[in-house]
XYZ file of C-alpha atoms in Angstrom:
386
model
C 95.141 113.830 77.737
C 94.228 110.159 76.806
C 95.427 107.052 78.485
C 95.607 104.250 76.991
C 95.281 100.368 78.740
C 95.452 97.825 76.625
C 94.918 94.325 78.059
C 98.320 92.702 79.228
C 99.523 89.830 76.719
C 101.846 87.963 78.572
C 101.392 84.060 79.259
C 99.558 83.644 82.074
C 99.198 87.642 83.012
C 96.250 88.505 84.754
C 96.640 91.650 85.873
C 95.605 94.971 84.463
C 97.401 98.629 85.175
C 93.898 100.142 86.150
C 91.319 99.044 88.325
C 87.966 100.617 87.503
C 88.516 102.745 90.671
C 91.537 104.188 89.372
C 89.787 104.532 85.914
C 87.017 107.075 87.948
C 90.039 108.728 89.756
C 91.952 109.737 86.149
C 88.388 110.884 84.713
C 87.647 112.650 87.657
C 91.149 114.420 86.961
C 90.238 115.319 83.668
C 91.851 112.120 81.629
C 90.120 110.469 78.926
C 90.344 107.092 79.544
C 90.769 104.113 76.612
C 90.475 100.285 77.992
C 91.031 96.936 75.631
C 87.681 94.765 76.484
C 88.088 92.458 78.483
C 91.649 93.549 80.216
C 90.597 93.023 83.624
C 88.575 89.512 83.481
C 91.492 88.036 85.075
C 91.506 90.438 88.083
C 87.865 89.920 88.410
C 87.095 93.334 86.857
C 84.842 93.515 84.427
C 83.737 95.759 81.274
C 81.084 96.754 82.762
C 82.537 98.234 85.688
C 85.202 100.182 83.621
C 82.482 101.594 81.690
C 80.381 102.645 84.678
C 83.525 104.041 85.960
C 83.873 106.522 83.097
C 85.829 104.598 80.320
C 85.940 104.061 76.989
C 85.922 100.487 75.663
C 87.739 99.431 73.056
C 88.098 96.349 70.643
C 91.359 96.372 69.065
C 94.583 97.475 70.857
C 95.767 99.084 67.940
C 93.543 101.663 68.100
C 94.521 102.078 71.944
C 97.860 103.018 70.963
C 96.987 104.943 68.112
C 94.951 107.426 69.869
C 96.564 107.682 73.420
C 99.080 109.944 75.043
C 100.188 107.714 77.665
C 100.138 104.118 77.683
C 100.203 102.022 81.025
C 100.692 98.345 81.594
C 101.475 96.181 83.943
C 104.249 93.942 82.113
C 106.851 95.410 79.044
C 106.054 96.060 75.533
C 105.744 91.951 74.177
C 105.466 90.890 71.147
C 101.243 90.175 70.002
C 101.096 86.852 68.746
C 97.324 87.424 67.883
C 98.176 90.650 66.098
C 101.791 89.434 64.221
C 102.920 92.821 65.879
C 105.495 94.162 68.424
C 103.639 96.395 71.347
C 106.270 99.147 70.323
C 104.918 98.656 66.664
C 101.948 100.039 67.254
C 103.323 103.528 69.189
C 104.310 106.442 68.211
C 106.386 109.012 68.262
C 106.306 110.980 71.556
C 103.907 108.694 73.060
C 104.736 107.742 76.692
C 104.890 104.239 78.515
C 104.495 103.659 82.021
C 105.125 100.379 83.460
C 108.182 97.844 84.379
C 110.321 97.396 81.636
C 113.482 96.113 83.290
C 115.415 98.094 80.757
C 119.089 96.886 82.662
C 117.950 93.178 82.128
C 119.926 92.037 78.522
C 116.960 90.349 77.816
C 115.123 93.594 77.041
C 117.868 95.540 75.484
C 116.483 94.896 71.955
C 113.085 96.408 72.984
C 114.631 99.304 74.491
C 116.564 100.344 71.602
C 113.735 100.000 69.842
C 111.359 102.106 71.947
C 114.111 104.455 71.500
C 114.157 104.300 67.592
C 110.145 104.312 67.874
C 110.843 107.982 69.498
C 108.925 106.241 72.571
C 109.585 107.934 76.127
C 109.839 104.836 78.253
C 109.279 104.898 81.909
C 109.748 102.369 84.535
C 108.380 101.772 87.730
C 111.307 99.779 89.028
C 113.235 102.434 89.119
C 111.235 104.161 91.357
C 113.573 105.108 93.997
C 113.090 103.861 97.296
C 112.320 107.128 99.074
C 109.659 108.551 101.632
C 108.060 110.860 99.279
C 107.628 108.017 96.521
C 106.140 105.423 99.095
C 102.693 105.684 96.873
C 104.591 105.129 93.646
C 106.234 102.315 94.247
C 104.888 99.396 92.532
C 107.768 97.634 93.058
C 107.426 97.553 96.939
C 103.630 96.814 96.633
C 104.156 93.663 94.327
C 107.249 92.608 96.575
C 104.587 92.493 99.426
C 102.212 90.329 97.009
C 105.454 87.768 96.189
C 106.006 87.240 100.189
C 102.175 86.237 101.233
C 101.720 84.504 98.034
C 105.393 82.469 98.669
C 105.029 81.386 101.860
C 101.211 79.725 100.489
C 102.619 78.250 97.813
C 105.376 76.359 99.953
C 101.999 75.362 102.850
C 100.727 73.920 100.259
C 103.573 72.051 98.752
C 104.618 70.828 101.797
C 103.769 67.756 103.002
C 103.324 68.605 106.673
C 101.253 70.923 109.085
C 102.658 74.401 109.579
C 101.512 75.215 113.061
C 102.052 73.300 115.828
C 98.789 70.337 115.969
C 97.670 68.220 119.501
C 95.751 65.750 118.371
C 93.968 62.543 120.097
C 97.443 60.365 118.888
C 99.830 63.301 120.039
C 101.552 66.392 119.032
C 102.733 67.636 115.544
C 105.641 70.121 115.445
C 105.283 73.098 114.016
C 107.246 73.481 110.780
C 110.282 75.724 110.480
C 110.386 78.566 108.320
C 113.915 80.507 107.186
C 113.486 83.910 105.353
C 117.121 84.923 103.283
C 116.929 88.272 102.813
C 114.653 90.735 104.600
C 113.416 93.482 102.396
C 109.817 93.913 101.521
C 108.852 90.432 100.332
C 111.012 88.819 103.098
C 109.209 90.838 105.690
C 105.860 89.568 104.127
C 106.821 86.374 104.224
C 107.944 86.239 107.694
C 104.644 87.782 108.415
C 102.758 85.179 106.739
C 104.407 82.120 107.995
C 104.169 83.723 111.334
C 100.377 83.752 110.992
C 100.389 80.269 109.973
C 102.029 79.256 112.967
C 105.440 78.281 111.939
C 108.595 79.210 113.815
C 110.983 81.250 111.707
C 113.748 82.059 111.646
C 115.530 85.166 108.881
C 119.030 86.233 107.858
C 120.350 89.339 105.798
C 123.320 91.034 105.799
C 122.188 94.851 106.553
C 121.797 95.124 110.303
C 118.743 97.395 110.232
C 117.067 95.045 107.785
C 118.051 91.847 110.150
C 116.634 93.983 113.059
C 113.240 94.179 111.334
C 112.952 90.345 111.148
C 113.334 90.182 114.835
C 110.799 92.927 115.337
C 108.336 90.170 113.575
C 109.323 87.084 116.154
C 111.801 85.813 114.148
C 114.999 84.258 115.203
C 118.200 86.070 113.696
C 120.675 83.942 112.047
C 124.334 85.748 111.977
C 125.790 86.061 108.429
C 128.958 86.941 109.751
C 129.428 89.690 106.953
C 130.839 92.921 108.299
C 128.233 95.978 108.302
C 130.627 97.935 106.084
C 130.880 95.383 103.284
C 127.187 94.560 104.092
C 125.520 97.729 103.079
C 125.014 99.955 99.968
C 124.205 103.423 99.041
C 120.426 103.747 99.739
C 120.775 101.183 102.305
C 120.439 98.607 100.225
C 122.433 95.110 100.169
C 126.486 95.085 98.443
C 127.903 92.936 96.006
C 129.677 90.794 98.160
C 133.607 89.233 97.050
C 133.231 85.684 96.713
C 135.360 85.014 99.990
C 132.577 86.506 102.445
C 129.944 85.013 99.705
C 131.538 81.864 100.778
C 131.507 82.630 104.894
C 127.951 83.375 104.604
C 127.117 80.249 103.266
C 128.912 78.613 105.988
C 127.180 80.689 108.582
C 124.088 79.917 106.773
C 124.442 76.094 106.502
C 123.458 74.864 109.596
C 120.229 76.092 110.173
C 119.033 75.814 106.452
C 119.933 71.815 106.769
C 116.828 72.181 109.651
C 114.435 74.178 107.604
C 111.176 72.781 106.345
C 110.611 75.897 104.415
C 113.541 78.433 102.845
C 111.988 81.579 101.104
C 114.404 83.367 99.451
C 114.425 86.904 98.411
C 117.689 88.041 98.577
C 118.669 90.591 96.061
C 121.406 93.072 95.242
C 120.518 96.063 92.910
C 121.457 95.903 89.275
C 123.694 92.351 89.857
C 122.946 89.063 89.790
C 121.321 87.889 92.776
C 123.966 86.250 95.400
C 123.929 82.465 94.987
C 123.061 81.300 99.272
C 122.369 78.105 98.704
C 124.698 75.561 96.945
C 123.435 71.651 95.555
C 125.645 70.403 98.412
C 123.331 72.427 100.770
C 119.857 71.163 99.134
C 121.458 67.871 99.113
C 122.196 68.474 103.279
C 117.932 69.162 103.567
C 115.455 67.678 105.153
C 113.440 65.724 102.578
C 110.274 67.129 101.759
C 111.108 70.333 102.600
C 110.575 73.432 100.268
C 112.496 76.170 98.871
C 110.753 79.472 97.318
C 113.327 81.231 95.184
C 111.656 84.741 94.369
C 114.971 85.721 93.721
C 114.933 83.909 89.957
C 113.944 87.086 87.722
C 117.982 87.864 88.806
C 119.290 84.764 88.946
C 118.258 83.175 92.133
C 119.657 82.394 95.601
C 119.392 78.548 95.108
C 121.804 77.330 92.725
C 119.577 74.652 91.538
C 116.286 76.584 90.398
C 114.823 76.243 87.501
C 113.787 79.648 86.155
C 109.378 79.638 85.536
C 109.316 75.728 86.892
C 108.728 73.694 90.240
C 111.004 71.231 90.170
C 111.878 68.395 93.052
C 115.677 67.981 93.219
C 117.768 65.796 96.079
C 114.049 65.389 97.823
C 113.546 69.090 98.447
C 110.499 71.217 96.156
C 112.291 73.913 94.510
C 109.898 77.045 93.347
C 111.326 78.986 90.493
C 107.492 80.356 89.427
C 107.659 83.664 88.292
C 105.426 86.400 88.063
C 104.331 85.334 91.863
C 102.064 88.818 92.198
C 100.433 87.541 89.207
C 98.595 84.738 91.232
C 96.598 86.840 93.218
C 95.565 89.140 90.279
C 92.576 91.031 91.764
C 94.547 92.682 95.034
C 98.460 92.884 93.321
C 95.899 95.089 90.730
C 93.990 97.082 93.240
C 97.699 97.973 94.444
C 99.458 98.598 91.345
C 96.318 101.010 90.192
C 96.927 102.936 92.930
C 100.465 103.498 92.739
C 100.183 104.053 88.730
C 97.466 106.687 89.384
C 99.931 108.463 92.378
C 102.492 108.067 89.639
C 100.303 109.525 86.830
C 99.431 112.102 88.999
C 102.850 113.226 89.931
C 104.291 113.516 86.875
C 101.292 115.226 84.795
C 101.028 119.316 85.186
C 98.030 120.759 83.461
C 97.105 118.226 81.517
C 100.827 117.442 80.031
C 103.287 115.611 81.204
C 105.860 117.007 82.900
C 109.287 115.566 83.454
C 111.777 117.542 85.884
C 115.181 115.734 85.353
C 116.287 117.612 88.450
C 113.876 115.575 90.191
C 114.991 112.247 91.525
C 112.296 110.558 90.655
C 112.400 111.408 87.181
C 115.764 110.927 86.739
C 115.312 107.448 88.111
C 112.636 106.069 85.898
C 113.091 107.673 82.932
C 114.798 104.962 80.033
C 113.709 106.738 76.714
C 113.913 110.392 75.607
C 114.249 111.860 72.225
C 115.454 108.961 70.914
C 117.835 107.848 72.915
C 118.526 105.718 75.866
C 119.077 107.910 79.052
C 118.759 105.522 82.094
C 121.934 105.325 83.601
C 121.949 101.499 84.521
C 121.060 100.382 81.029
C 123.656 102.335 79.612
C 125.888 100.466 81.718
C 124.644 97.252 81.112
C 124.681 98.082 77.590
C 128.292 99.404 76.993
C 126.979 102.561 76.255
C 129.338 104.987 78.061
């Protein structure tokens, strides 16, 4: 079986969907393995490496996709400027894709349907379902974990102030203030982070257990107000919310943002638009100079006022709406998203083919492509399918 990793083509992209490690794992498994020179420059691995590792190097991505069974990437099928050629252009029929292709998000139907008319079978890695046995798969998680360290640095270092608490000769400097909204995996790693720093912080999320977590890390709980049972999800995830609680969180939330030097916000509710926790009246109510990181953006974002892909400065207060946050520390969001793709890879091949079980949860999850057609649940939805 031949795998196929061309080099990622995104703006700005610099990571790769195999680390030269990972490369020696899949030929030690019995994979031939095909890699676009140059792919991994930006992650700081080099040709030579993939090549002493076992693969093959090659020029022109066409020929990547021409000869593999089973492409992997980091980012979804783009269109190649260079090349004058749509990624799905140059698969085939019965070829497989591994990576994130957001296929829910309306701004990749048109690529889906036509990785379906390609006969491509698409699958993604955010819908790896958030299970024990699937901890190694999960990309998702592992690049969430990237987004918080990374989030909380870029806010130190738009900030105008110390973070930890400095005596000097002329006196003290406080230590800054540090809110987390929403306590999943990023907001957990970004408590973490600002912890180490020295901040004080302080979290909030509506699912008790996730709240909990944030206290486990030294923060200081802020009460939402929002009922457990309205609160929490199937999976344990965070609800939709009606717009009259929406509006009671806020509230609840008000006060102690207005105090913040720092609001990271990663609050996020499966397949909807992310909840908006922060209003203009609220930025308007901060401390100027103070910093909000909305990792929320790729759904929306929790701050009404960011600006998707842009830093901007609005009422006083630095407002991050950067995307592609894992993307900034290229070499380690690679090593981790190698390893997962590999336990993925792994998984889901059976002597030497792949195998998918569709009575298998995490099958059923990621698969968005088969025979044709478009089979993942969500994007039917979103699509008006059913």
């Amino acid at each position: 079986m031949i795998i196929g990793v061309p080099k990622e083509i995104m703006h700005g992209e610099a990571r790769v969907a195999a680390s030269p490690e990972a490369v020696a794992k899949y030929v030690a498994d019995g994979f031939s393995v095909l890699v676009e020179n140059s792919a991994g420059e930006g992650a700081n691995y080099h040709d030579e490496e993939y090549q002493k590792a076992g693969a093959t190097m090659v020029d022109c991505p066409k020929e990547i996709y021409a000869k593999s069974d089973l492409i992997i990437k980091v980012k979804e099928p783009l269109f190649n400027e260079k090349l004058n050629l749509h990624e799905i252009d140059m698969m085939h029929k019965g070829q497989y894709i591994i990576t994130f292709i957001h296929p829910a998000s309306p701004v990749n139907h048109e690529m889906v349907r036509k990785m379906a008319d390609q006969g491509v079978i698409g699958l993604t890695l955010d819908g790896v379902p958030r299970i024990s046995r699937a901890q190694n798969l999960d990309a998702l998680t592992s690049m969430s974990t990237c987004a918080g360290y990374k989030g909380i640095l870029m806010a130190a270092n738009d900030l105008a102030t110390f973070i930890p608490q400095m005596f000097t000769a002329v006196g003290v400097i406080n230590p800054a203030k540090v809110m987390v909204l929403g306590v999943g995996v990023a907001g957990l790693q970004a408590l973490a982070t600002a912890k180490r720093l020295g901040a004080i912080t302080y979290a909030a999320d509506i699912r008790p257990a996730a709240a909990e977590q944030a206290t486990s890390l030294g923060a200081k709980l802020v009460d939402t107000t929002v009922p457990a049972d309205l609160a929490i999800a199937e999976g344990g995830y965070a609800k939709h919310l009606p717009e009259e609680w929406l509006l009671k969180e806020r509230a609840a939330l008000r006060d102690t943002i207005k105090e913040m030097d720092i609001v990271f916000c990663s609050a996020l509710v499966p397949g909807k638009i992310a909840p908006v926790l922060i209003t203009e009246e609220m930025v308007k109510e901060m401390k100027r100079g103070s910093v909000i990181v909305d990792i929320s953006i790729d759904q929306g974002g929790n701050c009404a006022l960011t600006t998707p892909g842009e830093r901007t400065v609005q009422h006083g207060v630095t407002i991050e709406g950067i995307k592609n946050i894992p993307g900034m520390i290229p070499q380690s969001s690679t090593w981790m998203f190698s390893q997962n793709m590999y336990h993925l890879v792994k998984y889901l091949v059976k002597d030497g083919k792949m195998n998918l079980d569709m009575s298998d949860e995490i099958c059923r999850s990621i698969l968005v492509t088969e025979n044709g057609k478009i089979v993942h649940e969500g994007t039917r939805e979103a699509m008006h399918l059913d």
